[in-house]
């Protein structure tokens, strides 16, 4: 993930569990932060303007994050389908991987919730940014 989209996220006191580690559920908030910034900066839209929902989320924890750490979250789109895309994440501290994650995002109709094609302009911006080939 060397050329991935990255965002620094602060560790807040409220993120900590009784062992002074960032609580496991907070990692999902960290990847949400980078995803929102990706949609804004790469797609040029607000998350509220795209109807993406998470169909799947997987997180693998490699090492604890603690208060005083300065996590950097990296995101790259690894697969771009007609109605969905797969996003891979790395949460790093001092260049060392603290966690990896993957989400499958499905674009849906805002009213019915049914899967709908990812808008052409968003699809093209993802392809261009990620260097993905257009389907033949």
N, CA, C and O atoms as a MOPAC input file, in Angstrom:
PM7 MOZYME 1SCF
protein

 N      0.82600 1    -1.19800 1     0.00000 1
 C      0.00000 1     0.00000 1     0.00000 1
 C      0.86300 1     1.25100 1     0.00000 1
 O      0.54600 1     2.21500 1     0.69700 1
 N      1.91000 1     1.25500 1    -0.74200 1
 C      2.82200 1     2.39400 1    -0.73600 1
 C      2.20100 1     3.66900 1    -1.26900 1
 O      2.47000 1     4.74200 1    -0.72900 1
 N      1.37900 1     3.59700 1    -2.30600 1
 C      0.78300 1     4.77900 1    -2.91000 1
 C     -0.65900 1     4.99500 1    -2.47300 1
 O     -1.42000 1     5.68300 1    -3.15400 1
 N     -1.03400 1     4.41300 1    -1.34700 1
 C     -2.41700 1     4.48700 1    -0.88100 1
 C     -2.74600 1     5.89100 1    -0.37100 1
 O     -1.86300 1     6.66700 1    -0.00300 1
 N     -4.03200 1     6.18500 1    -0.36200 1
 C     -4.56000 1     7.41200 1     0.23100 1
 C     -4.39100 1     7.29000 1     1.74400 1
 O     -4.79200 1     6.27700 1     2.31900 1
 N     -3.81100 1     8.29100 1     2.40500 1
 C     -3.56300 1     8.19600 1     3.83900 1
 C     -4.11100 1     9.39700 1     4.60200 1
 O     -4.21300 1    10.50600 1     4.07700 1
 N     -4.46000 1     9.13400 1     5.86100 1
 C     -4.95900 1    10.16500 1     6.77000 1
 C     -4.40600 1     9.85900 1     8.15800 1
 O     -4.40600 1     8.70600 1     8.58900 1
 N     -3.93700 1    10.88300 1     8.85400 1
 C     -3.53700 1    10.72800 1    10.24700 1
 C     -4.77800 1    10.86200 1    11.12000 1
 O     -5.61500 1    11.73700 1    10.89900 1
 N     -4.88700 1     9.98000 1    12.11600 1
 C     -6.01600 1    10.05500 1    13.05200 1
 C     -5.46500 1    10.18000 1    14.46900 1
 O     -4.54800 1     9.44800 1    14.84300 1
 N     -6.00600 1    11.08300 1    15.24700 1
 C     -5.50400 1    11.23200 1    16.61800 1
 C     -6.08200 1    10.15200 1    17.53700 1
 O     -7.22900 1     9.73200 1    17.38000 1
 N     -5.27700 1     9.72100 1    18.48200 1
 C     -5.77600 1     8.82900 1    19.52600 1
 C     -6.30400 1     9.71900 1    20.64600 1
 O     -5.57000 1    10.52900 1    21.21300 1
 N     -7.58300 1     9.55600 1    20.95300 1
 C     -8.20300 1    10.34400 1    22.01800 1
 C     -8.31500 1     9.49000 1    23.28100 1
 O     -8.39500 1     8.26400 1    23.20600 1
 N     -8.31900 1    10.13600 1    24.41500 1
 C     -8.41900 1     9.41000 1    25.68000 1
 C     -9.65200 1     8.51300 1    25.68300 1
 O     -9.60200 1     7.39800 1    26.20100 1
 N    -10.74100 1     8.98000 1    25.11800 1
 C    -11.98500 1     8.19000 1    25.12200 1
 C    -11.90000 1     6.93500 1    24.24600 1
 O    -12.75600 1     6.05600 1    24.34000 1
 N    -10.85700 1     6.85000 1    23.38200 1
 C    -10.67400 1     5.66400 1    22.53400 1
 C    -10.13500 1     4.47200 1    23.31000 1
 O    -10.16900 1     3.34400 1    22.81900 1
 N     -9.63400 1     4.71800 1    24.52900 1
 C     -8.89600 1     3.69400 1    25.26900 1
 C     -9.80500 1     2.77900 1    26.07800 1
 O    -10.86000 1     3.18300 1    26.56600 1
 N     -9.35400 1     1.52400 1    26.20300 1
 C    -10.03500 1     0.56000 1    27.06300 1
 C     -9.34700 1     0.56800 1    28.43400 1
 O     -8.40700 1     1.33800 1    28.62900 1
 N     -9.78300 1    -0.26000 1    29.38700 1
 C     -9.16400 1    -0.25200 1    30.71800 1
 C     -7.66900 1    -0.61900 1    30.72900 1
 O     -6.97600 1    -0.33600 1    31.70600 1
 N     -7.16800 1    -1.24500 1    29.65500 1
 C     -5.74700 1    -1.59900 1    29.58200 1
 C     -4.92300 1    -0.50700 1    28.90200 1
 O     -3.73900 1    -0.69400 1    28.62200 1
 N     -5.57200 1     0.64900 1    28.63600 1
 C     -4.94100 1     1.78400 1    27.94800 1
 C     -4.57100 1     1.47800 1    26.50400 1
 O     -3.66400 1     2.09800 1    25.94900 1
 N     -5.26800 1     0.52800 1    25.89600 1
 C     -5.15100 1     0.25500 1    24.46400 1
 C     -6.35900 1     0.86500 1    23.76800 1
 O     -7.42700 1     0.98800 1    24.36600 1
 N     -6.19200 1     1.24600 1    22.50900 1
 C     -7.35300 1     1.68000 1    21.73400 1
 C     -8.30800 1     0.49700 1    21.64500 1
 O     -7.91600 1    -0.59800 1    21.24000 1
 N     -9.55900 1     0.72300 1    22.02500 1
 C    -10.57500 1    -0.32700 1    21.99500 1
 C    -10.74400 1    -0.85300 1    20.57000 1
 O    -10.68100 1    -0.09300 1    19.60300 1
 N    -10.95800 1    -2.16000 1    20.45500 1
 C    -11.06000 1    -2.79400 1    19.14100 1
 C    -12.12300 1    -2.14800 1    18.24300 1
 O    -11.91800 1    -2.05900 1    17.03200 1
 N    -13.22500 1    -1.70600 1    18.79000 1
 C    -14.29500 1    -1.11100 1    17.98800 1
 C    -13.89700 1     0.23900 1    17.39900 1
 O    -14.43800 1     0.65000 1    16.37300 1
 N    -12.96500 1     0.92300 1    18.03400 1
 C    -12.53500 1     2.24300 1    17.56500 1
 C    -11.77700 1     2.14100 1    16.23900 1
 O    -11.76600 1     3.09000 1    15.45500 1
 N    -11.14800 1     0.99600 1    15.99000 1
 C    -10.43500 1     0.80600 1    14.72800 1
 C    -11.38700 1     1.01100 1    13.54600 1
 O    -10.99500 1     1.55700 1    12.51400 1
 N    -12.63800 1     0.57000 1    13.70300 1
 C    -13.63400 1     0.77700 1    12.64000 1
 C    -13.88600 1     2.26800 1    12.42300 1
 O    -14.11400 1     2.69700 1    11.29200 1
 N    -13.84600 1     3.06300 1    13.49800 1
 C    -13.99700 1     4.51500 1    13.36400 1
 C    -12.79800 1     5.11900 1    12.63600 1
 O    -12.95200 1     6.04400 1    11.84000 1
 N    -11.61300 1     4.59700 1    12.90900 1
 C    -10.41600 1     5.09600 1    12.23000 1
 C    -10.50400 1     4.84600 1    10.71600 1
 O    -10.16900 1     5.72300 1     9.92000 1
 N    -10.95500 1     3.64900 1    10.32600 1
 C    -11.05300 1     3.39800 1     8.87800 1
 C    -12.21400 1     4.17900 1     8.26100 1
 O    -12.17300 1     4.53200 1     7.08200 1
 N    -13.24200 1     4.44600 1     9.05500 1
 C    -14.33200 1     5.29300 1     8.56600 1
 C    -13.81300 1     6.69700 1     8.26000 1
 O    -14.22100 1     7.30800 1     7.27100 1
 N    -12.92600 1     7.20500 1     9.09400 1
 C    -12.35000 1     8.54000 1     8.87800 1
 C    -11.63900 1     8.61700 1     7.54100 1
 O    -11.85100 1     9.56200 1     6.78200 1
 N    -10.79900 1     7.63600 1     7.24000 1
 C    -10.07100 1     7.66500 1     5.96500 1
 C    -11.02600 1     7.47300 1     4.78800 1
 O    -10.82700 1     8.06200 1     3.72600 1
 N    -12.06000 1     6.65300 1     4.97100 1
 C    -13.03000 1     6.42400 1     3.89200 1
 C    -13.80000 1     7.70700 1     3.57000 1
 O    -14.01200 1     8.01600 1     2.39700 1
 N    -14.21900 1     8.45200 1     4.58600 1
 C    -14.93600 1     9.71200 1     4.37400 1
 C    -14.04100 1    10.71100 1     3.64700 1
 O    -14.48700 1    11.39500 1     2.72600 1
 N    -12.76900 1    10.79200 1     4.06600 1
 C    -11.83500 1    11.71200 1     3.40800 1
 C    -11.54400 1    11.28100 1     1.97000 1
 O    -11.39200 1    12.13100 1     1.09300 1
 N    -11.46600 1     9.98100 1     1.72000 1
 C    -11.25300 1     9.46400 1     0.35800 1
 C    -12.41300 1     9.88700 1    -0.54300 1
 O    -12.20200 1    10.37600 1    -1.65300 1
 N    -13.63100 1     9.69600 1    -0.05600 1
 C    -14.81400 1    10.06300 1    -0.85500 1
 C    -14.80800 1    11.56200 1    -1.13500 1
 O    -15.13100 1    11.98500 1    -2.24500 1
 N    -14.44600 1    12.36300 1    -0.14600 1
 C    -14.41200 1    13.81700 1    -0.31900 1
 C    -13.27200 1    14.24000 1    -1.24400 1
 O    -13.48900 1    14.99400 1    -2.19300 1
 N    -12.05700 1    13.75800 1    -0.97100 1
 C    -10.87800 1    14.23200 1    -1.70000 1
 C    -10.69400 1    13.58300 1    -3.06600 1
 O    -10.31500 1    14.26300 1    -4.02000 1
 N    -10.95100 1    12.29400 1    -3.17900 1
 C    -10.74300 1    11.58900 1    -4.45200 1
 C    -11.98200 1    11.67100 1    -5.33900 1
 O    -11.87500 1    11.91700 1    -6.54100 1
 N    -13.15900 1    11.46300 1    -4.74500 1
 C    -14.39000 1    11.47000 1    -5.54200 1
 C    -15.00800 1    12.85100 1    -5.64000 1
 O    -15.89400 1    13.07600 1    -6.46400 1
 N    -14.55200 1    13.77900 1    -4.80900 1
 C    -15.08200 1    15.13800 1    -4.85400 1
 C    -16.52400 1    15.23400 1    -4.38900 1
 O    -17.27600 1    16.09600 1    -4.84600 1
 N    -16.91600 1    14.33100 1    -3.46400 1
 C    -18.29600 1    14.32300 1    -2.98200 1
 C    -18.31300 1    14.14900 1    -1.46700 1
 O    -17.31900 1    13.76500 1    -0.85300 1
 N    -19.46900 1    14.44300 1    -0.88900 1
 C    -19.66800 1    14.15600 1     0.52200 1
 C    -20.21200 1    12.73500 1     0.63100 1
 O    -20.91900 1    12.26100 1    -0.25800 1
 N    -19.87800 1    12.06900 1     1.72000 1
 C    -20.36900 1    10.70200 1     1.89800 1
 C    -21.89600 1    10.66600 1     1.84700 1
 O    -22.48100 1     9.69900 1     1.36000 1
 N    -22.54300 1    11.72600 1     2.35000 1
 C    -24.00700 1    11.76300 1     2.37100 1
 C    -24.59600 1    11.79100 1     0.95600 1
 O    -25.76100 1    11.43900 1     0.76500 1
 N    -23.80000 1    12.20600 1    -0.03600 1
 C    -24.29900 1    12.31300 1    -1.40300 1
 C    -24.15500 1    11.01700 1    -2.18700 1
 O    -24.69800 1    10.89400 1    -3.28400 1
 N    -23.43200 1    10.05600 1    -1.63700 1
 C    -23.32100 1     8.72800 1    -2.24200 1
 C    -23.97400 1     7.73500 1    -1.29800 1
 O    -23.78600 1     7.81500 1    -0.08400 1
 N    -24.72400 1     6.81900 1    -1.83200 1
 C    -25.42500 1     5.85100 1    -0.97900 1
 C    -24.61600 1     4.56200 1    -0.85800 1
 O    -25.06200 1     3.50100 1    -1.29600 1
 N    -23.42900 1     4.65600 1    -0.26300 1
 C    -22.61600 1     3.46800 1    -0.00300 1
 C    -22.96800 1     2.91100 1     1.37000 1
 O    -23.09600 1     3.66100 1     2.33800 1
 N    -23.12300 1     1.60200 1     1.44800 1
 C    -23.29800 1     0.92200 1     2.72100 1
 C    -22.23100 1    -0.16200 1     2.82200 1
 O    -21.74800 1    -0.67100 1     1.81000 1
 N    -21.87400 1    -0.50500 1     4.04000 1
 C    -20.89300 1    -1.56800 1     4.24500 1
 C    -21.61800 1    -2.90300 1     4.23300 1
 O    -22.51000 1    -3.14400 1     5.04600 1
 N    -21.22400 1    -3.77700 1     3.29700 1
 C    -21.79600 1    -5.11600 1     3.23900 1
 C    -20.94400 1    -6.09800 1     4.04600 1
 O    -21.45000 1    -7.10800 1     4.53700 1
 N    -19.65500 1    -5.79800 1     4.17900 1
 C    -18.76000 1    -6.66900 1     4.92800 1
 C    -17.61200 1    -5.84200 1     5.49300 1
 O    -17.11200 1    -4.92700 1     4.84000 1
 N    -17.20100 1    -6.17400 1     6.71100 1
 C    -16.06900 1    -5.52700 1     7.36900 1
 C    -15.25500 1    -6.59900 1     8.07000 1
 O    -15.79100 1    -7.38300 1     8.85300 1
 N    -13.96100 1    -6.63200 1     7.78700 1
 C    -13.04600 1    -7.54300 1     8.46600 1
 C    -11.86200 1    -6.73600 1     8.97600 1
 O    -11.31100 1    -5.90900 1     8.25000 1
 N    -11.47200 1    -6.97400 1    10.22100 1
 C    -10.31700 1    -6.30200 1    10.81400 1
 C     -9.42300 1    -7.35900 1    11.44400 1
 O     -9.89300 1    -8.23500 1    12.17100 1
 N     -8.12300 1    -7.26500 1    11.15500 1
 C     -7.12300 1    -8.12100 1    11.79400 1
 C     -6.21300 1    -7.22500 1    12.62100 1
 O     -5.63700 1    -6.26400 1    12.10900 1
 N     -6.08900 1    -7.54600 1    13.89500 1
 C     -5.30600 1    -6.73700 1    14.82200 1
 C     -3.90700 1    -7.32400 1    14.94700 1
 O     -3.75000 1    -8.51400 1    15.22200 1
 N     -2.89600 1    -6.49100 1    14.74400 1
 C     -1.51300 1    -6.95400 1    14.78300 1
 C     -0.80200 1    -6.53600 1    16.06800 1
 O     -0.01300 1    -7.30400 1    16.62000 1
 N     -1.07800 1    -5.32300 1    16.54600 1
 C     -0.46100 1    -4.81900 1    17.77200 1
 C     -1.36100 1    -3.73600 1    18.35100 1
 O     -2.12800 1    -3.11100 1    17.61700 1
 N     -1.27700 1    -3.50700 1    19.66500 1
 C     -2.11400 1    -2.46800 1    20.26000 1
 C     -1.67300 1    -1.06300 1    19.84800 1
 O     -0.50300 1    -0.81700 1    19.55400 1
 N     -2.62500 1    -0.17300 1    19.83800 1
 C     -2.36900 1     1.25700 1    19.68500 1
 C     -2.66400 1     1.88000 1    21.04500 1
 O     -3.65800 1     1.53900 1    21.68700 1
 N     -1.80000 1     2.79100 1    21.48100 1
 C     -1.95700 1     3.38800 1    22.80200 1
 C     -1.95000 1     4.91400 1    22.69800 1
 O     -1.60900 1     5.48000 1    21.66000 1
 N     -2.33000 1     5.55700 1    23.78600 1
 C     -2.29900 1     7.00900 1    23.85700 1
 C     -0.86000 1     7.46900 1    23.61500 1
 O      0.07800 1     6.90500 1    24.17800 1
 N     -0.69400 1     8.46900 1    22.79700 1
 C      0.64500 1     8.92900 1    22.43100 1
 C      1.08500 1     8.41500 1    21.07000 1
 O      1.96800 1     9.00300 1    20.44500 1
 N      0.47800 1     7.31700 1    20.59900 1
 C      0.74800 1     6.84200 1    19.23800 1
 C      0.11600 1     7.81100 1    18.25000 1
 O     -0.84100 1     8.51100 1    18.58100 1
 N      0.64900 1     7.84900 1    17.04700 1
 C      0.11800 1     8.70200 1    15.98500 1
 C     -0.22300 1     7.83800 1    14.78000 1
 O      0.55500 1     7.76400 1    13.82900 1
 N     -1.39100 1     7.17800 1    14.81200 1
 C     -1.75600 1     6.27300 1    13.72400 1
 C     -1.96600 1     7.00100 1    12.39500 1
 O     -2.47100 1     8.12300 1    12.34700 1
 N     -1.56700 1     6.33200 1    11.33400 1
 C     -1.83200 1     6.76400 1     9.96400 1
 C     -2.63300 1     5.63300 1     9.33200 1
 O     -2.23600 1     4.47000 1     9.40300 1
 N     -3.76100 1     5.97400 1     8.71400 1
 C     -4.61700 1     4.97300 1     8.09400 1
 C     -4.50900 1     5.12100 1     6.58600 1
 O     -4.69300 1     6.21100 1     6.04300 1
 N     -4.20700 1     4.01200 1     5.91200 1
 C     -4.07000 1     3.98600 1     4.45600 1
 C     -5.23700 1     3.22000 1     3.85600 1
 O     -5.69200 1     2.22200 1     4.41600 1
 N     -5.71600 1     3.69300 1     2.71400 1
 C     -6.84600 1     3.06700 1     2.01700 1
 C     -6.50000 1     2.93300 1     0.55000 1
 O     -5.93900 1     3.84600 1    -0.05600 1
 N     -6.84000 1     1.78200 1    -0.01800 1
 C     -6.78100 1     1.62700 1    -1.47200 1
 C     -7.95200 1     0.76000 1    -1.90500 1
 O     -8.36300 1    -0.15500 1    -1.19100 1
 N     -8.48000 1     1.05800 1    -3.07800 1
 C     -9.56300 1     0.25500 1    -3.65000 1
 C     -8.90300 1    -0.88800 1    -4.41100 1
 O     -8.12100 1    -0.66400 1    -5.33500 1
 N     -9.22800 1    -2.11300 1    -4.01300 1
 C     -8.59600 1    -3.28600 1    -4.62000 1
 C     -9.47400 1    -3.95900 1    -5.66400 1
 O     -8.98200 1    -4.72800 1    -6.49000 1
 N    -10.77500 1    -3.67200 1    -5.63100 1
 C    -11.68400 1    -4.25600 1    -6.61900 1
 C    -12.83200 1    -3.27900 1    -6.84400 1
 O    -13.40300 1    -2.74400 1    -5.89400 1
 N    -13.15700 1    -3.05800 1    -8.10200 1
 C    -14.23500 1    -2.14000 1    -8.46300 1
 C    -15.23300 1    -2.87200 1    -9.34000 1
 O    -14.97200 1    -3.15000 1   -10.51000 1
 N    -16.39100 1    -3.18200 1    -8.74900 1
 C    -17.43700 1    -3.86700 1    -9.48300 1
 C    -18.47200 1    -2.88400 1   -10.01100 1
 O    -18.26500 1    -1.67100 1    -9.97100 1
 N    -19.57100 1    -3.40600 1   -10.49800 1
 C    -20.63900 1    -2.56400 1   -11.04300 1
 C    -21.37500 1    -1.81200 1    -9.93000 1
 O    -21.64000 1    -0.61600 1   -10.04900 1
 N    -21.70100 1    -2.52600 1    -8.84500 1
 C    -22.44900 1    -1.91200 1    -7.74600 1
 C    -21.66000 1    -1.86100 1    -6.44700 1
 O    -22.14000 1    -1.31100 1    -5.45600 1
 N    -20.44900 1    -2.42900 1    -6.43400 1
 C    -19.68400 1    -2.49700 1    -5.19500 1
 C    -18.19600 1    -2.27500 1    -5.45000 1
 O    -17.70900 1    -2.36500 1    -6.57800 1
 N    -17.49900 1    -1.98400 1    -4.36000 1
 C    -16.04600 1    -1.91000 1    -4.43400 1
 C    -15.48400 1    -2.43900 1    -3.12200 1
 O    -16.11800 1    -2.35400 1    -2.07100 1
 N    -14.27900 1    -2.98400 1    -3.21300 1
 C    -13.58300 1    -3.49000 1    -2.04200 1
 C    -12.48500 1    -2.51200 1    -1.68900 1
 O    -11.68000 1    -2.13200 1    -2.54000 1
 N    -12.45400 1    -2.10200 1    -0.42700 1
 C    -11.43600 1    -1.18000 1     0.06300 1
 C    -10.57000 1    -1.90600 1     1.07600 1
 O    -11.07800 1    -2.55000 1     1.99300 1
 N     -9.25400 1    -1.79900 1     0.90500 1
 C     -8.29700 1    -2.39300 1     1.84300 1
 C     -7.65500 1    -1.27400 1     2.65000 1
 O     -7.42300 1    -0.18100 1     2.13400 1
 N     -7.37100 1    -1.54900 1     3.91300 1
 C     -6.84500 1    -0.55000 1     4.83200 1
 C     -5.64500 1    -1.10700 1     5.58700 1
 O     -5.54800 1    -2.30900 1     5.83400 1
 N     -4.73800 1    -0.21300 1     5.94400 1
 C     -3.68100 1    -0.50300 1     6.90400 1
 C     -3.68000 1     0.62800 1     7.91800 1
 O     -3.70700 1     1.80500 1     7.55600 1
 N     -3.64800 1     0.26100 1     9.18000 1
 C     -3.45800 1     1.24700 1    10.23900 1
 C     -2.02000 1     1.05700 1    10.71400 1
 O     -1.64800 1    -0.01100 1    11.19800 1
 N     -1.21900 1     2.11500 1    10.56700 1
 C      0.20300 1     2.03200 1    10.89600 1
 C      0.55400 1     2.99800 1    12.01600 1
 O     -0.03000 1     4.07400 1    12.14000 1
 N      1.51200 1     2.59300 1    12.82100 1
 C      2.09700 1     3.45300 1    13.84800 1
 C      3.60300 1     3.37100 1    13.66600 1
 O      4.18400 1     2.28700 1    13.72800 1
 N      4.23500 1     4.51800 1    13.44200 1
 C      5.68500 1     4.57000 1    13.19900 1
 C      6.09800 1     3.61600 1    12.07900 1
 O      7.14900 1     2.97900 1    12.15300 1
 N      5.26200 1     3.52200 1    11.04000 1
 C      5.56500 1     2.67500 1     9.89100 1
 C      5.27500 1     1.20300 1    10.09300 1
 O      5.38500 1     0.41900 1     9.15000 1
 N      4.90800 1     0.81500 1    11.29600 1
 C      4.62100 1    -0.58400 1    11.61100 1
 C      3.11000 1    -0.81700 1    11.54800 1
 O      2.33300 1     0.00100 1    12.04100 1
 N      2.69400 1    -1.92900 1    10.94300 1
 C      1.27000 1    -2.22600 1    10.82500 1
 C      0.68700 1    -2.60600 1    12.18600 1
 O      1.15000 1    -3.54800 1    12.82800 1
 N     -0.32700 1    -1.86700 1    12.61400 1
 C     -1.04700 1    -2.16900 1    13.84800 1
 C     -2.29500 1    -3.00200 1    13.55400 1
 O     -2.72000 1    -3.81200 1    14.37800 1
 N     -2.88000 1    -2.79100 1    12.36300 1
 C     -4.06800 1    -3.55200 1    11.97200 1
 C     -4.24800 1    -3.44900 1    10.46100 1
 O     -3.79300 1    -2.49600 1     9.82900 1
 N     -4.91200 1    -4.43600 1     9.90600 1
 C     -5.34100 1    -4.38500 1     8.51200 1
 C     -6.84700 1    -4.60000 1     8.50500 1
 O     -7.40300 1    -5.21500 1     9.41400 1
 N     -7.49100 1    -4.09100 1     7.48000 1
 C     -8.94100 1    -4.23300 1     7.39600 1
 C     -9.36600 1    -4.25400 1     5.93600 1
 O     -8.60800 1    -3.88400 1     5.04000 1
 N    -10.59100 1    -4.69500 1     5.72400 1
 C    -11.17500 1    -4.68700 1     4.38300 1
 C    -12.67300 1    -4.46900 1     4.52500 1
 O    -13.32400 1    -5.05200 1     5.39200 1
 N    -13.20500 1    -3.61700 1     3.65500 1
 C    -14.65800 1    -3.44400 1     3.59300 1
 C    -15.12000 1    -3.69800 1     2.17200 1
 O    -14.41200 1    -3.39900 1     1.21000 1
 N    -16.30000 1    -4.24600 1     2.05400 1
 C    -16.99100 1    -4.30100 1     0.77200 1
 C    -18.10200 1    -3.27200 1     0.87900 1
 O    -18.99700 1    -3.37900 1     1.71700 1
 N    -18.02300 1    -2.26500 1     0.00300 1
 C    -18.98000 1    -1.17100 1    -0.01200 1
 C    -19.94400 1    -1.38700 1    -1.17600 1
 O    -19.51100 1    -1.61700 1    -2.30500 1
 N    -21.22700 1    -1.31600 1    -0.90900 1
 C    -22.24300 1    -1.48700 1    -1.95500 1
 C    -22.96700 1    -0.16300 1    -2.14300 1
 O    -23.41800 1     0.45400 1    -1.17800 1
 N    -23.07300 1     0.26300 1    -3.38900 1
 C    -23.82500 1     1.47200 1    -3.70300 1
 C    -25.29900 1     1.08200 1    -3.80500 1
 O    -25.64700 1     0.13600 1    -4.51200 1
 N    -26.16200 1     1.81200 1    -3.09800 1
 C    -27.57600 1     1.45000 1    -3.04900 1
 C    -28.47100 1     2.61700 1    -3.44200 1
 O    -28.06400 1     3.77800 1    -3.40700 1
 N    -29.67600 1     2.28300 1    -3.80900 1
 C    -30.71500 1     3.28400 1    -4.02600 1
 C    -31.10200 1     3.81800 1    -2.65300 1
 O    -31.42700 1     3.03800 1    -1.75700 1
 N    -31.07300 1     5.12100 1    -2.47700 1
 C    -31.32300 1     5.73300 1    -1.17000 1
 C    -32.71700 1     5.42200 1    -0.63200 1
 O    -32.90900 1     5.36700 1     0.58300 1
 N    -33.68000 1     5.22100 1    -1.51100 1
 C    -35.05000 1     4.97100 1    -1.05900 1
 C    -35.33800 1     3.50200 1    -0.79900 1
 O    -35.95800 1     3.15700 1     0.20700 1
 N    -34.88700 1     2.62300 1    -1.71200 1
 C    -35.23800 1     1.20800 1    -1.58600 1
 C    -34.15400 1     0.37200 1    -0.91200 1
 O    -34.43500 1    -0.70900 1    -0.39500 1
 N    -32.91200 1     0.87000 1    -0.91500 1
 C    -31.80400 1     0.10100 1    -0.35900 1
 C    -31.27900 1    -0.96700 1    -1.29300 1
 O    -30.36000 1    -1.70500 1    -0.93500 1
 N    -31.85000 1    -1.06400 1    -2.49300 1
 C    -31.40100 1    -2.06800 1    -3.46500 1
 C    -30.06600 1    -1.63700 1    -4.09000 1
 O    -29.84400 1    -0.44800 1    -4.31600 1
 N    -29.17900 1    -2.60200 1    -4.37000 1
 C    -27.92100 1    -2.25500 1    -5.03800 1
 C    -28.17400 1    -1.55700 1    -6.37000 1
 O    -29.04300 1    -1.96000 1    -7.14300 1
 N    -27.40300 1    -0.50600 1    -6.62400 1
 C    -27.48700 1     0.22100 1    -7.89100 1
 C    -26.06300 1     0.48200 1    -8.38800 1
 O    -25.12700 1     0.48400 1    -7.58900 1
 N    -25.88900 1     0.69900 1    -9.67700 1
 C    -24.54300 1     0.94800 1   -10.20100 1
 C    -23.88200 1     2.16300 1    -9.54300 1
 O    -24.53100 1     3.17300 1    -9.27300 1
 N    -22.58500 1     2.03700 1    -9.29600 1
 C    -21.80100 1     3.16900 1    -8.80500 1
 C    -21.84000 1     4.23100 1    -9.89900 1
 O    -21.61300 1     3.90300 1   -11.06400 1
 N    -22.12000 1     5.49300 1    -9.56700 1
 C    -22.18300 1     6.53700 1   -10.59400 1
 C    -20.90900 1     6.57400 1   -11.45300 1
 O    -19.79800 1     6.39200 1   -10.95400 1
 N    -21.09900 1     6.81200 1   -12.73600 1
 C    -19.99200 1     6.77500 1   -13.69600 1
 C    -18.86000 1     7.71300 1   -13.31400 1
 O    -17.69200 1     7.34200 1   -13.43700 1
 N    -19.17400 1     8.92600 1   -12.85200 1
 C    -18.10900 1     9.86500 1   -12.49800 1
 C    -17.30600 1     9.36700 1   -11.29700 1
 O    -16.08500 1     9.52400 1   -11.27200 1
 N    -17.95900 1     8.77600 1   -10.31400 1
 C    -17.26000 1     8.22100 1    -9.15000 1
 C    -16.40900 1     7.03600 1    -9.57300 1
 O    -15.26700 1     6.90200 1    -9.13300 1
 N    -16.95200 1     6.17900 1   -10.41800 1
 C    -16.22300 1     5.01400 1   -10.91400 1
 C    -14.95100 1     5.44600 1   -11.64900 1
 O    -13.88500 1     4.86100 1   -11.45600 1
 N    -15.07200 1     6.46500 1   -12.48300 1
 C    -13.92600 1     6.93400 1   -13.26500 1
 C    -12.86500 1     7.55400 1   -12.36200 1
 O    -11.67100 1     7.34200 1   -12.57800 1
 N    -13.28100 1     8.31200 1   -11.36200 1
 C    -12.31000 1     8.91400 1   -10.42800 1
 C    -11.57200 1     7.83400 1    -9.64200 1
 O    -10.36800 1     7.94800 1    -9.41500 1
 N    -12.27900 1     6.79600 1    -9.22900 1
 C    -11.62600 1     5.68400 1    -8.51800 1
 C    -10.61700 1     5.01500 1    -9.43900 1
 O     -9.46800 1     4.79900 1    -9.05300 1
 N    -11.04400 1     4.68500 1   -10.65700 1
 C    -10.13900 1     4.03400 1   -11.61800 1
 C     -8.88000 1     4.86500 1   -11.84300 1
 O     -7.76100 1     4.35200 1   -11.82800 1
 N     -9.09600 1     6.15600 1   -12.04900 1
 C     -7.97300 1     7.04300 1   -12.33600 1
 C     -7.03000 1     7.12900 1   -11.12800 1
 O     -5.81700 1     6.98200 1   -11.28400 1
 N     -7.56000 1     7.35800 1    -9.95800 1
 C     -6.74000 1     7.50200 1    -8.75900 1
 C     -5.98800 1     6.20700 1    -8.43200 1
 O     -4.81100 1     6.23800 1    -8.07200 1
 N     -6.67800 1     5.07600 1    -8.56100 1
 C     -6.10100 1     3.79600 1    -8.16700 1
 C     -5.28200 1     3.13900 1    -9.29800 1
 O     -4.56400 1     2.16600 1    -9.07000 1
 N     -5.40400 1     3.68600 1   -10.51200 1
 C     -4.70000 1     3.07400 1   -11.64100 1
 C     -5.33300 1     1.75100 1   -12.05300 1
 O     -4.63700 1     0.84600 1   -12.51400 1
 N     -6.64000 1     1.63600 1   -11.88900 1
 C     -7.35400 1     0.40300 1   -12.24400 1
 C     -7.73500 1     0.42400 1   -13.71500 1
 O     -8.06700 1     1.47400 1   -14.26400 1
 N     -7.68800 1    -0.72100 1   -14.34000 1
 C     -8.07100 1    -0.86000 1   -15.74100 1
 C     -9.59700 1    -0.83600 1   -15.87100 1
 O    -10.31400 1    -1.35700 1   -15.01600 1
 N    -10.07000 1    -0.23100 1   -16.94200 1
 C    -11.50600 1    -0.28700 1   -17.25400 1
 C    -11.81600 1    -1.68100 1   -17.75900 1
 O    -10.98700 1    -2.29300 1   -18.43200 1
 N    -13.01200 1    -2.19900 1   -17.44200 1
 C    -13.37000 1    -3.53900 1   -17.93400 1
 C    -13.42700 1    -3.55200 1   -19.46600 1
 O    -13.79300 1    -2.56700 1   -20.10900 1
 N    -13.05700 1    -4.68800 1   -20.01200 1
 C    -13.03700 1    -4.82700 1   -21.48000 1
 C    -14.42600 1    -4.95100 1   -22.05700 1
 O    -14.58200 1    -5.07600 1   -23.27200 1

